[in-house]
CSV table of C-alpha atoms in Angstrom, one decimal:
chain,number,residue,atom,x,y,z
A,1,UNK,CA,30.0,-5.1,2.4
A,2,UNK,CA,33.1,-3.2,3.2
A,3,UNK,CA,34.0,0.5,3.2
A,4,UNK,CA,36.9,2.7,4.3
A,5,UNK,CA,36.6,5.5,6.8
A,6,UNK,CA,39.3,8.0,7.9
A,7,UNK,CA,39.7,9.9,11.2
A,8,UNK,CA,38.2,13.4,11.2
A,9,UNK,CA,40.1,15.8,13.5
A,10,UNK,CA,38.0,18.9,13.1
A,11,UNK,CA,34.3,19.5,13.6
A,12,UNK,CA,31.9,22.4,13.1
A,13,UNK,CA,30.1,24.0,10.2
A,14,UNK,CA,33.2,25.5,8.6
A,15,UNK,CA,35.3,22.3,8.9
A,16,UNK,CA,32.5,20.2,7.4
A,17,UNK,CA,32.1,22.6,4.5
A,18,UNK,CA,35.8,22.4,3.7
A,19,UNK,CA,35.6,18.7,3.8
A,20,UNK,CA,32.7,18.6,1.3
A,21,UNK,CA,34.5,21.0,-1.0
A,22,UNK,CA,37.5,18.6,-1.0
A,23,UNK,CA,35.3,15.6,-2.0
A,24,UNK,CA,34.8,14.1,1.5
A,25,UNK,CA,31.7,13.5,3.6
A,26,UNK,CA,31.8,14.0,7.4
A,27,UNK,CA,30.3,11.3,9.6
A,28,UNK,CA,30.1,9.8,13.0
A,29,UNK,CA,30.2,6.3,14.5
A,30,UNK,CA,28.5,5.8,17.8
A,31,UNK,CA,27.2,3.1,20.1
A,32,UNK,CA,28.8,0.2,22.0
A,33,UNK,CA,31.2,0.7,24.8
A,34,UNK,CA,33.4,3.2,22.9
A,35,UNK,CA,33.0,7.0,22.7
A,36,UNK,CA,31.6,8.4,19.4
A,37,UNK,CA,34.2,8.6,16.7
A,38,UNK,CA,34.3,11.4,14.1
A,39,UNK,CA,35.0,10.1,10.6
A,40,UNK,CA,35.2,11.2,7.0
A,41,UNK,CA,34.6,9.2,3.8
A,42,UNK,CA,35.3,9.6,0.2
A,43,UNK,CA,32.1,11.1,-1.2
A,44,UNK,CA,32.2,9.4,-4.6
A,45,UNK,CA,32.7,5.9,-3.1
A,46,UNK,CA,29.9,6.7,-0.5
A,47,UNK,CA,27.5,7.9,-3.3
A,48,UNK,CA,27.8,4.7,-5.2
A,49,UNK,CA,27.6,2.6,-2.0
A,50,UNK,CA,24.3,4.3,-1.0
A,51,UNK,CA,22.8,3.1,-4.3
A,52,UNK,CA,23.2,-0.6,-3.2
A,53,UNK,CA,20.5,-2.2,-1.1
A,54,UNK,CA,23.0,-4.1,1.0
A,55,UNK,CA,24.6,-0.9,2.3
A,56,UNK,CA,21.2,0.0,3.9
A,57,UNK,CA,20.1,-3.4,5.1
A,58,UNK,CA,23.1,-5.4,6.2
A,59,UNK,CA,26.0,-5.3,8.7
A,60,UNK,CA,28.9,-3.4,7.2
A,61,UNK,CA,32.7,-3.9,7.6
A,62,UNK,CA,34.2,-0.5,8.3
A,63,UNK,CA,38.0,-0.3,7.8
A,64,UNK,CA,39.4,2.4,10.1
A,65,UNK,CA,43.0,3.0,11.2
A,66,UNK,CA,44.1,-0.4,10.1
A,67,UNK,CA,41.4,-2.4,11.8
A,68,UNK,CA,37.9,-3.6,10.8
A,69,UNK,CA,34.7,-3.2,12.9
A,70,UNK,CA,31.1,-4.1,12.3
A,71,UNK,CA,28.7,-1.1,11.9
A,72,UNK,CA,25.2,-0.4,10.6
A,73,UNK,CA,24.1,2.6,8.5
A,74,UNK,CA,21.7,4.5,10.7
A,75,UNK,CA,21.1,7.9,9.0
A,76,UNK,CA,22.3,10.2,6.3
A,77,UNK,CA,21.4,13.7,5.1
A,78,UNK,CA,21.2,14.7,1.5
A,79,UNK,CA,21.5,18.2,0.0
A,80,UNK,CA,18.0,19.5,-0.9
A,81,UNK,CA,18.8,19.6,-4.7
A,82,UNK,CA,22.4,18.7,-5.3
A,83,UNK,CA,23.7,15.1,-5.6
A,84,UNK,CA,25.6,15.6,-2.3
A,85,UNK,CA,25.7,13.6,0.9
A,86,UNK,CA,26.0,16.1,3.7
A,87,UNK,CA,26.5,13.8,6.7
A,88,UNK,CA,26.3,10.1,7.6
A,89,UNK,CA,25.8,8.2,10.8
A,90,UNK,CA,26.8,4.7,11.7
A,91,UNK,CA,26.2,2.5,14.7
A,92,UNK,CA,28.6,0.0,16.1
A,93,UNK,CA,27.4,-3.6,16.2
A,94,UNK,CA,28.1,-5.8,19.2
A,95,UNK,CA,27.5,-9.6,18.8
A,96,UNK,CA,25.1,-10.0,21.8
A,97,UNK,CA,23.1,-6.8,21.3
A,98,UNK,CA,19.6,-7.2,19.7
A,99,UNK,CA,19.2,-5.1,16.6
A,100,UNK,CA,16.1,-3.4,15.2
A,101,UNK,CA,16.4,-3.1,11.4
A,102,UNK,CA,14.3,-2.7,8.3
A,103,UNK,CA,14.9,-5.5,5.9
A,104,UNK,CA,13.6,-5.5,2.3
A,105,UNK,CA,11.3,-8.1,0.8
A,106,UNK,CA,12.4,-9.7,-2.5
A,107,UNK,CA,9.3,-10.9,-4.3
A,108,UNK,CA,9.5,-13.5,-7.0
A,109,UNK,CA,7.4,-16.0,-9.0
A,110,UNK,CA,4.3,-13.8,-9.5
A,111,UNK,CA,4.3,-14.3,-13.2
A,112,UNK,CA,3.9,-18.1,-12.6
A,113,UNK,CA,1.0,-17.7,-10.1
A,114,UNK,CA,-2.5,-18.9,-11.0
A,115,UNK,CA,-3.7,-15.3,-10.4
A,116,UNK,CA,-1.5,-14.0,-13.2
A,117,UNK,CA,-1.3,-17.0,-15.6
A,118,UNK,CA,-4.9,-18.1,-15.5
A,119,UNK,CA,-6.9,-15.0,-14.4
A,120,UNK,CA,-4.7,-12.2,-15.7
A,121,UNK,CA,-4.8,-10.5,-12.3
A,122,UNK,CA,-2.6,-7.6,-11.2
A,123,UNK,CA,-0.2,-8.1,-8.3
A,124,UNK,CA,0.3,-5.1,-6.0
A,125,UNK,CA,3.3,-5.0,-3.6
A,126,UNK,CA,1.7,-3.2,-0.7
A,127,UNK,CA,4.7,-3.5,1.6
A,128,UNK,CA,8.3,-3.7,0.4
A,129,UNK,CA,10.2,-4.0,3.8
A,130,UNK,CA,9.6,-5.0,7.4
A,131,UNK,CA,11.2,-4.0,10.6
A,132,UNK,CA,12.8,-7.0,12.4
A,133,UNK,CA,14.5,-7.8,15.7
A,134,UNK,CA,17.4,-10.2,15.8
A,135,UNK,CA,21.0,-10.6,16.8
A,136,UNK,CA,23.7,-9.3,14.4
A,137,UNK,CA,24.6,-12.8,13.2
A,138,UNK,CA,21.0,-13.5,12.2
A,139,UNK,CA,20.4,-10.3,10.3
A,140,UNK,CA,19.3,-11.2,6.7
A,141,UNK,CA,20.2,-8.9,3.8
A,142,UNK,CA,16.7,-9.5,2.5
A,143,UNK,CA,13.7,-11.8,3.0
A,144,UNK,CA,12.7,-13.9,-0.1
A,145,UNK,CA,9.0,-14.2,-0.7
A,146,UNK,CA,7.6,-16.7,-3.3
A,147,UNK,CA,4.4,-15.5,-5.0
A,148,UNK,CA,4.0,-18.4,-7.3
A,149,UNK,CA,1.0,-19.8,-5.4
A,150,UNK,CA,-1.1,-16.6,-5.3
A,151,UNK,CA,-4.7,-17.1,-6.5
A,152,UNK,CA,-7.3,-14.7,-7.6
A,153,UNK,CA,-9.2,-13.1,-4.7
A,154,UNK,CA,-6.4,-13.9,-2.2
A,155,UNK,CA,-3.9,-11.6,-0.5
A,156,UNK,CA,-0.5,-12.4,1.1
A,157,UNK,CA,-0.2,-11.4,4.8
A,158,UNK,CA,2.9,-11.1,7.0
A,159,UNK,CA,2.0,-14.3,8.9
A,160,UNK,CA,2.1,-16.2,5.6
A,161,UNK,CA,5.9,-15.5,5.2
A,162,UNK,CA,8.4,-17.7,6.9
A,163,UNK,CA,11.0,-15.6,8.7
A,164,UNK,CA,14.6,-16.6,8.7
A,165,UNK,CA,15.9,-18.3,11.9
A,166,UNK,CA,16.3,-15.9,14.8
A,167,UNK,CA,14.4,-13.1,13.1
A,168,UNK,CA,11.2,-11.7,14.6
A,169,UNK,CA,9.1,-9.2,12.6
A,170,UNK,CA,8.0,-6.1,14.5
A,171,UNK,CA,4.6,-4.8,13.7
A,172,UNK,CA,3.3,-1.4,14.5
A,173,UNK,CA,-0.5,-1.1,14.2
A,174,UNK,CA,-2.1,-4.0,12.4
A,175,UNK,CA,-1.0,-7.4,13.8
A,176,UNK,CA,-1.0,-9.2,10.4
A,177,UNK,CA,-0.6,-6.6,7.6
A,178,UNK,CA,-1.2,-7.3,3.9
A,179,UNK,CA,2.0,-7.5,2.0
A,180,UNK,CA,0.7,-8.3,-1.5
A,181,UNK,CA,-2.8,-7.9,-2.9
A,182,UNK,CA,-4.4,-9.4,-6.0
A,183,UNK,CA,-6.5,-7.2,-8.2
A,184,UNK,CA,-9.0,-8.7,-10.6
A,185,UNK,CA,-8.8,-6.7,-13.9
A,186,UNK,CA,-12.0,-4.8,-14.8
A,187,UNK,CA,-13.4,-5.9,-18.1
A,188,UNK,CA,-13.6,-3.0,-20.5
A,189,UNK,CA,-17.1,-2.7,-21.8
A,190,UNK,CA,-17.2,-1.2,-25.2
A,191,UNK,CA,-20.5,0.5,-26.0
A,192,UNK,CA,-22.1,-0.3,-29.3
A,193,UNK,CA,-21.8,2.6,-31.7
A,194,UNK,CA,-24.9,4.6,-32.0
A,195,UNK,CA,-26.4,4.4,-35.5
A,196,UNK,CA,-26.3,7.6,-37.3
A,197,UNK,CA,-29.7,9.2,-37.6
A,198,UNK,CA,-31.0,9.2,-41.0
A,199,UNK,CA,-31.0,12.6,-42.6
A,200,UNK,CA,-34.5,13.8,-43.4
A,201,UNK,CA,-35.5,13.6,-47.0
A,202,UNK,CA,-35.5,17.0,-48.7
A,203,UNK,CA,-38.9,18.1,-49.6
A,204,UNK,CA,-39.8,19.1,-53.1
A,205,UNK,CA,-41.2,22.5,-52.3
A,206,UNK,CA,-42.5,24.9,-54.9
A,207,UNK,CA,-40.2,27.7,-55.6
């Protein structure tokens, strides 16, 4: 995915405010052997780019001063209540440097699984992304996970998923976390209606 960045000559609170008022977003590119570079981006283009999964989870081509370089989105700050990107950070990517990135899972096939088709179970996506370590050339945009074999009473764990070549999952805490769980639906028990009590017969008392 490609985006265009422009050189930013001024920094500071006042300069950044003026940039935002003119429809630009201040940012920085750091890492690698070069010094940090102040940049600015068109806010509208950036706003739409941030809505795309690939902008967060893949290596980006940044066009800057007539040349293109590889970067990763590392952080961005949003306004507390306005639809406004206040600042954005990118990291330069070098071919031989190991990356640590969060990559999304793309689940599919659950509607064809025995758990859903035969047993009417509910499929719960417990984890939607995983942190991985890999070289830039091996970084996947997402990891596809087929759920068509899921059965009732079973769960899918991280070790059940085949990682792309050169990609190693990084686990913090549990060594083999649950990614997807299967919940058996609880049968709704409808209580039999309580028969209405018979009204007592009116006595024929003497007036």
